[in-house]
Tab-separated table of C-alpha atoms and ligand atoms in Angstrom:
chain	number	residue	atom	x	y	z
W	1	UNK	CA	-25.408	32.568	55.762
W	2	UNK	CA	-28.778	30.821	54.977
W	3	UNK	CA	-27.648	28.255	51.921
W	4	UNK	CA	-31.690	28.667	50.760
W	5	UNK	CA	-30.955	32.479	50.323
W	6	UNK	CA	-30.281	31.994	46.629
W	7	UNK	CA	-32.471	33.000	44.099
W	8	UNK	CA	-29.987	33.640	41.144
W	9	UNK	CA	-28.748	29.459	41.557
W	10	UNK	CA	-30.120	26.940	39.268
W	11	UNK	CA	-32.673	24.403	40.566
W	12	UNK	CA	-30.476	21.984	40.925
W	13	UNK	CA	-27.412	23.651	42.752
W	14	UNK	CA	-30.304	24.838	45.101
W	15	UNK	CA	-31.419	20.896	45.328
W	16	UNK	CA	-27.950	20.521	45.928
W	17	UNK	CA	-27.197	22.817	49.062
W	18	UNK	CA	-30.645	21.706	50.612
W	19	UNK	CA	-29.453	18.110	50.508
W	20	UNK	CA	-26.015	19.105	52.126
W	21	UNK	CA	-27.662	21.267	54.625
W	22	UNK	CA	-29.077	17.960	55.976
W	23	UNK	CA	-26.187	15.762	55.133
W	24	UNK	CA	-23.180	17.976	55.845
W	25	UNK	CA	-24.040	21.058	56.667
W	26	UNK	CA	-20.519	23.064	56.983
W	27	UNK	CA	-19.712	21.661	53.256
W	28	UNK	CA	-23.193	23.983	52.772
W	29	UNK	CA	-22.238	26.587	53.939
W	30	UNK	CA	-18.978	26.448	52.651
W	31	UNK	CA	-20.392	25.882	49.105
W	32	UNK	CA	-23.065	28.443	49.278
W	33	UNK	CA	-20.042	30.980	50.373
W	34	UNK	CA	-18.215	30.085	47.177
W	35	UNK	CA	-20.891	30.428	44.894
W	36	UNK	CA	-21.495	33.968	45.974
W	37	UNK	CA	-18.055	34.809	46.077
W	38	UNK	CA	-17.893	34.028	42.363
W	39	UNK	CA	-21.136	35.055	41.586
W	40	UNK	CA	-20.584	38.913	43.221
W	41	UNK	CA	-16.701	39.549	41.987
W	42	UNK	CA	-15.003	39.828	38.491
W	43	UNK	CA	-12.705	36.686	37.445
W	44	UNK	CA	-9.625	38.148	36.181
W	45	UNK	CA	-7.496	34.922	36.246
W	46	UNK	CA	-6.780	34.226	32.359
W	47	UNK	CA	-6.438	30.488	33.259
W	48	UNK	CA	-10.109	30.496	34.947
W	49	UNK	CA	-13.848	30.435	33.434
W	50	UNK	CA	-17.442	29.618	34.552
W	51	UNK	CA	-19.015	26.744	33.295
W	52	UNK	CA	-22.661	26.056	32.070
W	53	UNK	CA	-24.802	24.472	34.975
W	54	UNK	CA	-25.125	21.957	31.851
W	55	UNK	CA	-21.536	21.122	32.570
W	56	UNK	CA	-21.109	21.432	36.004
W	57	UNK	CA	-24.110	19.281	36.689
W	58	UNK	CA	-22.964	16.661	34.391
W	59	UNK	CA	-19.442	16.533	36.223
W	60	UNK	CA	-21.358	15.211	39.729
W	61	UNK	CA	-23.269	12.134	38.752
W	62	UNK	CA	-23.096	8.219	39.019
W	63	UNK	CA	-20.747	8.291	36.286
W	64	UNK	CA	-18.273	8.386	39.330
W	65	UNK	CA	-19.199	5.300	40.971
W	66	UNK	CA	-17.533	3.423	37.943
W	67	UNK	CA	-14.193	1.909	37.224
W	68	UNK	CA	-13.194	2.139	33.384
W	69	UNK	CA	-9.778	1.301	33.339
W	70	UNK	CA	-8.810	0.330	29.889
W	71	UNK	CA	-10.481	2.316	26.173
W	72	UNK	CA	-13.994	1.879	24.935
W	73	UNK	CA	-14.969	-1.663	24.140
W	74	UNK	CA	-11.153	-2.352	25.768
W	75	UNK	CA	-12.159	-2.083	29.528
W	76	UNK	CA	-11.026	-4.443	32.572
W	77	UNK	CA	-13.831	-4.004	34.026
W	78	UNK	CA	-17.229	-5.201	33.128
W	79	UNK	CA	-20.225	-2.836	33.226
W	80	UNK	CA	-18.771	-0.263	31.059
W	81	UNK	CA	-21.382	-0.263	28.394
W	82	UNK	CA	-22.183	3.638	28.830
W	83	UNK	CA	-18.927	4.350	30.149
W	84	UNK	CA	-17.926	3.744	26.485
W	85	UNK	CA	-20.694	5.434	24.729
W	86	UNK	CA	-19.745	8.739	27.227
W	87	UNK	CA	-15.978	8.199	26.605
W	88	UNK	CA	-17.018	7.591	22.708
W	89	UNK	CA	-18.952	10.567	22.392
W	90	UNK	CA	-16.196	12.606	23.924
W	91	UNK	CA	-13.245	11.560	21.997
W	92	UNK	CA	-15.574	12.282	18.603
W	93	UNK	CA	-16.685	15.758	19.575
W	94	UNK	CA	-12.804	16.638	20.736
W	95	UNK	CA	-11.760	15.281	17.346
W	96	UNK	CA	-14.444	17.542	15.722
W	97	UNK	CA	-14.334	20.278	17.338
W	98	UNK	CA	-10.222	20.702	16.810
W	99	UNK	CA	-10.225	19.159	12.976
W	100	UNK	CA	-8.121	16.282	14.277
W	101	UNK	CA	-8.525	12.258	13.972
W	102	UNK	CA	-7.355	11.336	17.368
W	103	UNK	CA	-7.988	12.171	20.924
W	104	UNK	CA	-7.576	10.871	24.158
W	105	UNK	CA	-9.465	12.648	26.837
W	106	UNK	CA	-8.552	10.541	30.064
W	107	UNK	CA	-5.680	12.663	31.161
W	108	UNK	CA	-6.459	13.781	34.859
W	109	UNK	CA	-5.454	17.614	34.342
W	110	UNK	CA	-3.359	19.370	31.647
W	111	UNK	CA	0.198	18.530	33.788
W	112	UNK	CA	-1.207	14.524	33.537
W	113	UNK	CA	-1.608	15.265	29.371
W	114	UNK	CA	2.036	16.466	29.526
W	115	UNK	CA	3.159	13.582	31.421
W	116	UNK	CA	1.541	11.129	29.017
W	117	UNK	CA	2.851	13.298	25.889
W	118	UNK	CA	6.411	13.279	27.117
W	119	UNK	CA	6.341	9.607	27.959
W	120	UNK	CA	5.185	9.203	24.556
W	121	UNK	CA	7.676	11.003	22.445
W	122	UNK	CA	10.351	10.913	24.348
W	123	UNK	CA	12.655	8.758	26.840
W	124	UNK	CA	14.322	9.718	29.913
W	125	UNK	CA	17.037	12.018	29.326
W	126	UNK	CA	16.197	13.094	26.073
W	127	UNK	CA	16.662	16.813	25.416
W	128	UNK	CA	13.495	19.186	25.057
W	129	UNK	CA	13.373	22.533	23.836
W	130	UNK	CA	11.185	24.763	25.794
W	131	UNK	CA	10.193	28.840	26.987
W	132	UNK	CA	11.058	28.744	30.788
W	133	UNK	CA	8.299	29.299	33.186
W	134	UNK	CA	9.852	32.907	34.265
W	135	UNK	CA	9.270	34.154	30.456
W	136	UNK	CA	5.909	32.457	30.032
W	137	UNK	CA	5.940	28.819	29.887
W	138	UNK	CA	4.345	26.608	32.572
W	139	UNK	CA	5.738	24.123	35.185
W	140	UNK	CA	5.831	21.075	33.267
W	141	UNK	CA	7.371	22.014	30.315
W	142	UNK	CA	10.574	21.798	32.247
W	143	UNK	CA	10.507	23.311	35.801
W	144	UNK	CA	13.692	21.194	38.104
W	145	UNK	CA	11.032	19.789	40.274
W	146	UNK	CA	8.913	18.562	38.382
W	147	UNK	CA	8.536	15.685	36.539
W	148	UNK	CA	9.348	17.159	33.095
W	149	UNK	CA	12.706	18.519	34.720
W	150	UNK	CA	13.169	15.615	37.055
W	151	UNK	CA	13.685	13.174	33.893
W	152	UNK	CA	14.455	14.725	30.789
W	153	UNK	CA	17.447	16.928	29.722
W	154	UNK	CA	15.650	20.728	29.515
W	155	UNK	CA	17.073	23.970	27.281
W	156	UNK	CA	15.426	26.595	27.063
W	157	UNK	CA	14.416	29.084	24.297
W	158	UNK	CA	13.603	33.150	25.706
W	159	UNK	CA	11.232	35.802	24.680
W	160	UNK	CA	12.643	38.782	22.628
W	161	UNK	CA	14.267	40.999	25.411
W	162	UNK	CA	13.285	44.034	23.610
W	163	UNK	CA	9.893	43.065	22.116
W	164	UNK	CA	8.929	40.738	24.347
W	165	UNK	CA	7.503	38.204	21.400
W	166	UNK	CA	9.176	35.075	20.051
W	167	UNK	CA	11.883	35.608	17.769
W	168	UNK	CA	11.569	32.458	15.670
W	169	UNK	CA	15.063	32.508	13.547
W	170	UNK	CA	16.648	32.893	17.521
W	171	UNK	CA	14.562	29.705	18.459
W	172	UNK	CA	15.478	28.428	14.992
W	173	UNK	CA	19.309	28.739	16.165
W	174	UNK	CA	18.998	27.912	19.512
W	175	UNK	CA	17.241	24.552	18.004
W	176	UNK	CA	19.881	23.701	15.448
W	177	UNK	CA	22.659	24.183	19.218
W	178	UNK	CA	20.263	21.945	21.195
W	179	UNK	CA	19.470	19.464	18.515
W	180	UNK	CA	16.103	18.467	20.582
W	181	UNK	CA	14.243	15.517	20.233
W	182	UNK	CA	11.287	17.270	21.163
W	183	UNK	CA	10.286	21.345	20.977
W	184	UNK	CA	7.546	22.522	22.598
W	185	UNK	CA	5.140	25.389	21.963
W	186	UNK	CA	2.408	27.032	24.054
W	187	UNK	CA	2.179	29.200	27.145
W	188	UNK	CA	0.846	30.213	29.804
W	189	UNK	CA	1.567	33.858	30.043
W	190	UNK	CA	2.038	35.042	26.701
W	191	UNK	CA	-0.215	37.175	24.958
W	192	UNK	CA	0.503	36.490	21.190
W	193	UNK	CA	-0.317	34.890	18.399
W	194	UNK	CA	1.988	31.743	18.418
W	195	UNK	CA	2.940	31.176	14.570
W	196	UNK	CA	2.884	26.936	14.801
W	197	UNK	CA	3.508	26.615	11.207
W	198	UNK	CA	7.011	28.780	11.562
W	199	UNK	CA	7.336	26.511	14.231
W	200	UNK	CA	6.940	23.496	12.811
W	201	UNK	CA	9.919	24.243	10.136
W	202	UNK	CA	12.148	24.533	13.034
W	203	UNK	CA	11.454	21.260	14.514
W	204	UNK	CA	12.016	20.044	10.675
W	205	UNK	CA	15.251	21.425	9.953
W	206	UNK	CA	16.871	19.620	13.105
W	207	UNK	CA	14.527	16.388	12.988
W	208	UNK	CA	12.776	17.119	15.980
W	209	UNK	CA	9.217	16.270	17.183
W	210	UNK	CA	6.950	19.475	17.779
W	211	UNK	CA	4.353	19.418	20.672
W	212	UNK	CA	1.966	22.224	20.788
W	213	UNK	CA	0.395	22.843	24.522
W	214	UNK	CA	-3.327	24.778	23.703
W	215	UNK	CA	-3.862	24.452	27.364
W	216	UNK	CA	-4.811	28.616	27.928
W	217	UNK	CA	-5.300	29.088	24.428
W	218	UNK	CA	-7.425	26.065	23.137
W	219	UNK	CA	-11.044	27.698	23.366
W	220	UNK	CA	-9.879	29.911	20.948
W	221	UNK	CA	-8.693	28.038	18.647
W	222	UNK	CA	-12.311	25.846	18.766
W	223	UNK	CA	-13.678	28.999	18.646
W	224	UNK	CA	-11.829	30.203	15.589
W	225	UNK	CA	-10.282	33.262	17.294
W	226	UNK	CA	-6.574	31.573	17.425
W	227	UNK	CA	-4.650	29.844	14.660
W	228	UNK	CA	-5.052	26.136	14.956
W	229	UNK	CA	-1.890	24.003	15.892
W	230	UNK	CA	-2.813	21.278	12.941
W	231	UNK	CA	-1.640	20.506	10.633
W	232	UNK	CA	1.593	21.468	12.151
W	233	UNK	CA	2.289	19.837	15.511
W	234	UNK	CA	2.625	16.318	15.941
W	235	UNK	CA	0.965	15.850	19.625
W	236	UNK	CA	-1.163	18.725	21.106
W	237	UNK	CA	-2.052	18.631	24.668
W	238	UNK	CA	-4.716	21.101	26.672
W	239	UNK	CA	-6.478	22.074	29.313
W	240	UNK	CA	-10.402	21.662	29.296
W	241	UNK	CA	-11.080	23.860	31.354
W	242	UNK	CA	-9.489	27.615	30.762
W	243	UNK	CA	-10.731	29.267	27.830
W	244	UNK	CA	-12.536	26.110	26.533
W	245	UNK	CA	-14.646	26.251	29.338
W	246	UNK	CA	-14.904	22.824	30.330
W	247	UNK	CA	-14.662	20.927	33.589
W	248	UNK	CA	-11.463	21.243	35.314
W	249	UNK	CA	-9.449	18.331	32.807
W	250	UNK	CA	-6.687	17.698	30.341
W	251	UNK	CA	-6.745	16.201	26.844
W	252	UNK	CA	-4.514	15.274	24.051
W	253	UNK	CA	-5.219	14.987	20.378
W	254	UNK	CA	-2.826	13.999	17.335
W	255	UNK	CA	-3.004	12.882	13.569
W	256	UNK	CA	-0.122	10.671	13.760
W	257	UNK	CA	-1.593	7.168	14.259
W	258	UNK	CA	1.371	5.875	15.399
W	259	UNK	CA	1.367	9.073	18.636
W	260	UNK	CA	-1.731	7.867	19.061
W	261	UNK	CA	-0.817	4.867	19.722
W	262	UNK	CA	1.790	5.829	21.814
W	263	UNK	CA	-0.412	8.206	24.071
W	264	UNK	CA	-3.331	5.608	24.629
W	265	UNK	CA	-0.350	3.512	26.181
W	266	UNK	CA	1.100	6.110	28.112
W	267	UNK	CA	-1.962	7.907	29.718
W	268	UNK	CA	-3.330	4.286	30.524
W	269	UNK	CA	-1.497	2.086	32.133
W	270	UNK	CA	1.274	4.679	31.565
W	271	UNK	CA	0.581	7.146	34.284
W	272	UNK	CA	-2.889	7.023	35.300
W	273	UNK	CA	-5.264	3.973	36.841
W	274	UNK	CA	-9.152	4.610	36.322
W	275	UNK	CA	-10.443	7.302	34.128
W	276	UNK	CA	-12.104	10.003	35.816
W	277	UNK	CA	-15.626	9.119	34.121
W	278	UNK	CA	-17.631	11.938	35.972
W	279	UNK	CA	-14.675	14.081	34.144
W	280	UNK	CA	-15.085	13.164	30.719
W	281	UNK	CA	-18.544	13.080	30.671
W	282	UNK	CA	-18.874	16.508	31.479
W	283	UNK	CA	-16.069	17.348	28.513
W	284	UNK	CA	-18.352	15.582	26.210
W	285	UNK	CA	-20.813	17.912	26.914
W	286	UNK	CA	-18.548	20.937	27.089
W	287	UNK	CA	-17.502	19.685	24.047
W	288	UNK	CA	-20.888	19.755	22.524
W	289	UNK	CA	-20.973	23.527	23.975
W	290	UNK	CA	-17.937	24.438	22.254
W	291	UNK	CA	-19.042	22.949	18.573
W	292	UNK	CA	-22.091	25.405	18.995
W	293	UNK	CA	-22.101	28.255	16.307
W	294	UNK	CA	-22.360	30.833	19.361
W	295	UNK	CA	-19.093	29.411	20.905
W	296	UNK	CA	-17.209	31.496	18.013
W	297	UNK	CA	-19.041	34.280	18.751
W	298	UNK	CA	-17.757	33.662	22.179
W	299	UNK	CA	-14.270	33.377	21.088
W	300	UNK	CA	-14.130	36.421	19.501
W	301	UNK	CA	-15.865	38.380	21.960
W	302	UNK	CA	-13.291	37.514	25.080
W	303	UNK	CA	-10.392	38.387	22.197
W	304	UNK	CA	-12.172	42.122	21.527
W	305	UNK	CA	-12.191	42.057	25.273
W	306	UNK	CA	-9.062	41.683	26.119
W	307	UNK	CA	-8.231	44.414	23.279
W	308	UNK	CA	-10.635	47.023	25.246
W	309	UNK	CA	-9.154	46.093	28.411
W	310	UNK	CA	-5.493	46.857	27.154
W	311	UNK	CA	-6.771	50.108	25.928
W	312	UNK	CA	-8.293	51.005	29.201
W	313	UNK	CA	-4.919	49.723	31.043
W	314	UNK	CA	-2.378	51.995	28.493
W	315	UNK	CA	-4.463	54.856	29.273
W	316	UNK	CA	-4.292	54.866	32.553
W	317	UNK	CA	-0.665	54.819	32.153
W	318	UNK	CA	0.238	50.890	32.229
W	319	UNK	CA	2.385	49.055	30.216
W	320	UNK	CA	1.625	46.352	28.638
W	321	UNK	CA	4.392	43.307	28.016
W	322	UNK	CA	4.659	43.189	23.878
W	323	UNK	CA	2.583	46.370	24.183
W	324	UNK	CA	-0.580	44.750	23.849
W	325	UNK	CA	-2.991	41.724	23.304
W	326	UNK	CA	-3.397	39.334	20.553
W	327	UNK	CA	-5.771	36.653	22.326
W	328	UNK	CA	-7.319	36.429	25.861
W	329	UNK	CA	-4.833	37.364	28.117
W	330	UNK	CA	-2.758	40.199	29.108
W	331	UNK	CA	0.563	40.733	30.954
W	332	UNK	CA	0.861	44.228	32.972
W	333	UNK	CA	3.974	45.236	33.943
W	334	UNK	CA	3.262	47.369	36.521
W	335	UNK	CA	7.023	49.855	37.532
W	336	UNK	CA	6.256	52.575	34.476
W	337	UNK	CA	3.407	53.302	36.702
W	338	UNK	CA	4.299	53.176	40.378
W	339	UNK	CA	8.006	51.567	40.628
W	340	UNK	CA	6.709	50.441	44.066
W	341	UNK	CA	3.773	48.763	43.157
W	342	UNK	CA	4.388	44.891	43.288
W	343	UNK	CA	2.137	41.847	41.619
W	344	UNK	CA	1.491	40.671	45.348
W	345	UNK	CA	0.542	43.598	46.488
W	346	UNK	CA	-1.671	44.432	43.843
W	347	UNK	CA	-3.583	40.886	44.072
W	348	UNK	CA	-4.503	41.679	47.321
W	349	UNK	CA	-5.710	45.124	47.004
W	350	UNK	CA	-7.858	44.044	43.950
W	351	UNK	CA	-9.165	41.059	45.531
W	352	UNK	CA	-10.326	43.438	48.652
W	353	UNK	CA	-12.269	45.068	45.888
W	354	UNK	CA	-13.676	42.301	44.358
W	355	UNK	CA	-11.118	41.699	41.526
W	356	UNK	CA	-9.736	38.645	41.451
W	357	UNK	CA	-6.484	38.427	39.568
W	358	UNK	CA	-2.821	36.823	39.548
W	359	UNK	CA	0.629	38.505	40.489
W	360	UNK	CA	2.688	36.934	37.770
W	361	UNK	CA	6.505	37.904	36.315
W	362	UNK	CA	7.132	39.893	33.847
W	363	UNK	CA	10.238	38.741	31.222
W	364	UNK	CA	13.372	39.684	33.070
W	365	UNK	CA	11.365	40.842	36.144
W	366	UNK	CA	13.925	41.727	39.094
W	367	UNK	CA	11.760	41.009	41.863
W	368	UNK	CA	11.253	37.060	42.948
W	369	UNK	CA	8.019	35.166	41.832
W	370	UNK	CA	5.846	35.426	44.979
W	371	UNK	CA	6.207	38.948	44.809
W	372	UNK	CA	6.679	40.070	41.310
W	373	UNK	CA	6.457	43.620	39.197
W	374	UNK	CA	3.264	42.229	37.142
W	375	UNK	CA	-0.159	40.724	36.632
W	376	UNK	CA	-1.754	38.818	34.457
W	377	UNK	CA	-5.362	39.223	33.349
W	378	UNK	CA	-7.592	37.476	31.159
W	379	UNK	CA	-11.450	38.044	29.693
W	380	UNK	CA	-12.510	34.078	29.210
W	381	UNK	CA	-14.917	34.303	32.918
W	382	UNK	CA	-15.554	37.869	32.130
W	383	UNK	CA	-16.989	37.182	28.623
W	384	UNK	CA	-18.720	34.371	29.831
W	385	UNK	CA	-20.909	36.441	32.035
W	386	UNK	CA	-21.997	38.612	29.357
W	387	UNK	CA	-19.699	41.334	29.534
W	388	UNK	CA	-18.266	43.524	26.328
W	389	UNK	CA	-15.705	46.248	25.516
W	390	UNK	CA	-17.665	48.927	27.713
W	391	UNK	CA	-17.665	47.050	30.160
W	392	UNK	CA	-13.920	46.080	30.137
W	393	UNK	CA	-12.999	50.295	29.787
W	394	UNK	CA	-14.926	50.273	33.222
W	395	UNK	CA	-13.014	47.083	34.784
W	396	UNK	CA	-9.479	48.880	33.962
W	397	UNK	CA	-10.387	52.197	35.709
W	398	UNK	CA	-11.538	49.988	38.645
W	399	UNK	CA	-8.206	48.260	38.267
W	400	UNK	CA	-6.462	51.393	38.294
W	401	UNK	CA	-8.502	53.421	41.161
W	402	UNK	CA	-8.005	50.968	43.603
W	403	UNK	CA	-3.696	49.900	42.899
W	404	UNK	CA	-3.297	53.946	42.529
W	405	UNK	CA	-5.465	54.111	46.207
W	406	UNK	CA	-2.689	51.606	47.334
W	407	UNK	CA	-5.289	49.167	49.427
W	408	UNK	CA	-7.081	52.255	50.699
W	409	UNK	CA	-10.133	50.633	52.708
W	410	UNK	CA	-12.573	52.936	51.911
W	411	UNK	CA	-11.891	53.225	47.854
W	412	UNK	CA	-11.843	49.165	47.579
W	413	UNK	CA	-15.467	49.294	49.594
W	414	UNK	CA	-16.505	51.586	46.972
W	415	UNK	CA	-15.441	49.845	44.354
W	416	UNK	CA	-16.579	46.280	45.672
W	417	UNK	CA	-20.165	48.278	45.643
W	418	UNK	CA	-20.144	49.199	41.894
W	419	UNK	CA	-18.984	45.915	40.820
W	420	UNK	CA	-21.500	44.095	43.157
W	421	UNK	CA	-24.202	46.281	40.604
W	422	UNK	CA	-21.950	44.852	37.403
W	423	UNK	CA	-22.440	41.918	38.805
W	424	UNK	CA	-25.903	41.671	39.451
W	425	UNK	CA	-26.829	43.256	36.204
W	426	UNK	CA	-25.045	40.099	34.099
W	427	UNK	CA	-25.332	36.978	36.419
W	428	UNK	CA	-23.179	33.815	36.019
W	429	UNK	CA	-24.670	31.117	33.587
W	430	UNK	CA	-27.022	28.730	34.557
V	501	PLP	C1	-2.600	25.455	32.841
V	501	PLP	C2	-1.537	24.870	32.005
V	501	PLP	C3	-1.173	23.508	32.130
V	501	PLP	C4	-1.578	22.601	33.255
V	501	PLP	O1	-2.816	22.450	33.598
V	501	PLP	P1	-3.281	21.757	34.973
V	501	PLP	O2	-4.627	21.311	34.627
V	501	PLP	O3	-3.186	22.821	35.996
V	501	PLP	O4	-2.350	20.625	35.264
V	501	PLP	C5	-0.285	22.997	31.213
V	501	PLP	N1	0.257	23.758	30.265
V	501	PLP	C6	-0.024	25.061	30.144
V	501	PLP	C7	0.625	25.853	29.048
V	501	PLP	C8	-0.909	25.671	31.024
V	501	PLP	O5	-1.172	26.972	30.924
């Protein structure tokens, strides 16, 4: 593949792959290959999104040549003067943009913001409250290898069996058993409204603190489209870049000056060294993207989205966990419409057609997680691009036409040819 042969890049990523060409030319190529593959298929993944050129641009500067170790005006290293005013400008937008007074946007990733937050509310072996990863949570809210079930004492709290949703007055019982010092909210496969008032009287009535985790959801709440988690919880953590479409980050905000205090200690020297500076300059700008008027419009738009895509999904026969959508992602249980149809198999037929989606379990799913009876989908990247609620009634019979096909060559070729015309018709954003 000729790396020049790409007239829908920005001037600069074309800059880019010229330079590279010279300097490194298999990186090139390899580059050039990427940004085709996401430029000609459909992002599915609910934890993925595009960002600007803006932001991507702004994440590969000389901002990375720096070491900032230490806070704004607090640094132990000297040269740091617009290393603060980037770090600054960050912190103020996050702060804005989530209705908050503190913020600290050094964490490394959204596991690194967990880290930090845990080390900051809690001490080894204290017991935390939390939705397993099998029903929806993620990895470091208390998986055994990891670091979160490595040192601290985990229980867990389960979806509805039935409904599929939180019951809170069940979480409120299983909190006053578990007397946790810390309970913690937010998901990564669940597709509901999480009620963080309700949940903040539960962490009340047994004294415990409550930690919200925004990482998949947190572009909607900037964006309006999702409850926020303040007043309520006392340390919020995120993600930059799922739905809030920033560089690949993590951040953590609070109104409690005293957790602030706390995290600023923990994140630095606590568990990282130098701030990724490249990093948080581009979330300053993504941040600026975000406190945009249009960004609500985009908020709402990947929620209706998701909305048209369950509709597309239940008609061709799907189900959907919780029966539906209430944000940006959804969770399809595949068996009601072909009991032999696994997650794994479906992510690879899909991908063959230019879908690109996760296999993911499914509350009480019988089959083991790198095989699994679902998927989970999501409309940030989609909505990005441009797409709308047509468009997402087209995406679910493509879904459907090639898992019913089961891999059949010549019906994912077909398929990969009418999305390469989506595709072209709403190109990524530069
Ligand atoms: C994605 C996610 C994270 C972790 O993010 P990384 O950046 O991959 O470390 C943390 N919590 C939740 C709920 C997530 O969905």
């Amino acid at each position: 593949m000729k790396t020049t042969d790409h007239p829908s890049l920005d001037p600069l990523s074309l800059d880019l792959l010229n330079l590279l060409e010279q300097a490194d030319p298999g990186v090139a190529d390899l580059l050039a290959a990427e940004a085709n593959r996401q430029a000609n298929t459909l992002e599915l993944i609910a934890s993925e999104n595009h960002v600007s050129a803006a932001v991507m641009h702004a994440a590969g500067t000389w901002m990375t040549n720096k070491y900032a170790e230490g806070y704004p005006g607090k640094r132990y290293y000297g040269g740091c003067e617009h290393h603060d005013t980037a770090e600054d400008l960050a912190r103020d937008r996050a702060k804005e943009l989530f209705g908050c007074n503190f913020a600290n946007v050094q964490p490394h990733c959204g596991a690194n913001a967990n880290i930090a937050a845990f080390m900051a509310m809690c001490n080894p072996g204290d017991r935390i409250l939390s939705l397993p990863i099998k029903s929806g949570g993620h990895l470091s809210h208390g998986l055994k290898p990891n670091f979160s079930g490595t040192f601290y004492e985990i229980h867990d709290y389960d979806v509805d069996p039935e409904s599929e949703r939180l019951d809170y007055d069940v979480i409120a019982a299983r909190a006053r058993e578990v007397q946790p010092k810390m309970i913690i909210c937010g998901y990564s496969a669940y597709p509901r409204t999480i009620d963080f008032e309700r949940f903040r009287a539960i962490a009340d009535d047994v004294g415990a603190i409550l930690m919200a985790d925004i990482a998949h959801i947190a572009g909607l709440v900037a964006g309006g489209a999702h409850p926020s988690p303040f007043p309520h919880a006392h340390i919020v953590t995120t993600t930059t870049h799922k739905t809030l479409r920033g560089p690949r980050g993590g951040l953590i905000l609070s109104n409690d000056e005293d957790v602030a205090k706390k995290v600023d200690r923990k994140v630095f020297p606590g568990s990282q060294g130098g701030p990724l500076m490249h990093i948080i300059t581009a979330k300053a700008v993504a941040f600026g993207e975000a406190l945009q008027p249009s960004f609500n419009d985009y908020a709402a738009q990947v929620v209706s989205n998701a909305a048209a895509l369950a509709e597309g999904l239940v008609e061709h026969g799907y189900r959907l966990c919780t029966g539906g959508t209430d944000n940006h992602l959804l969770l399809v249980d595949l068996q009601p419409r072909d009991a032999d149809l696994t997650g794994a198999d479906a992510e690879q037929w899909l991908e063959a057609a230019g879908i690109i989606t996760n296999k993911n379990g499914i509350p009480n799913d019988p089959r083991p997680p790198m095989v699994t009876s679902g998927l989970r989908l999501g409309t940030a990247a989609l909505t990005t691009r441009g797409l709308g609620t047509d468009d997402m009634r087209q995406i679910a019979s493509w879904l459907d036409r090639v898992m019913a096909s089961k891999g059949d060559e010549a019906v994912a070729r077909e398929v990969r040819g009418e999305i390469r015309e989506m595709c072209d018709a709403h190109p990524l954003p530069h």
